[in-house]
């Protein structure tokens, strides 16, 4: 846990220093790094959420095969909601990347 804090603090200092001492190219590169990191985190966490939902649906179907129809409908609806979170993260990251006034 302490290593993660040190890593994030170091990354924040490096990105802040590059924005403070460099021209517009540093701002563009730090925004690109931030959007890539943000999309990676969002996609990874959405993948974990989808996996957990699928696991629970499989366990529910195995315990009660008669309810498989209702479980399938609920699973598909839940997976669509989780996937929409990844799409929202993509849209926000694309807005940050291409409509950022600092890059201008």
Steps between C-alpha positions, in 0.01 A plus 500: 500500500782737584668421167183597312482833686863574422448407135197726460669787683806469277286490186307808614821691567650405163187603310470826696864586443475435128199732479670768707832516318414411143294637215165383367641167384544389859139582579385302197714202594385501862135516389566208265657300784210583731237395246683174426531423869135591562371280220719213609368518855140532380527206260670282758246569771208450260651168397525394863138604557380305198692194611348513847152539354548205267635291788195577712263423213666164436482412869134603513415290197687203644307525828160559345479396132131593480583868550755511218276714277460778755868480595605529135285808442633665815857406405474651153348818640771528767779438248358775278504743793859412588608533137333840480728615782802410285350689207438806721862485614610483136290805411637701792856402411450594136357836605803558722735397222353690205295788646748615762558878485850458646618306196363760258 
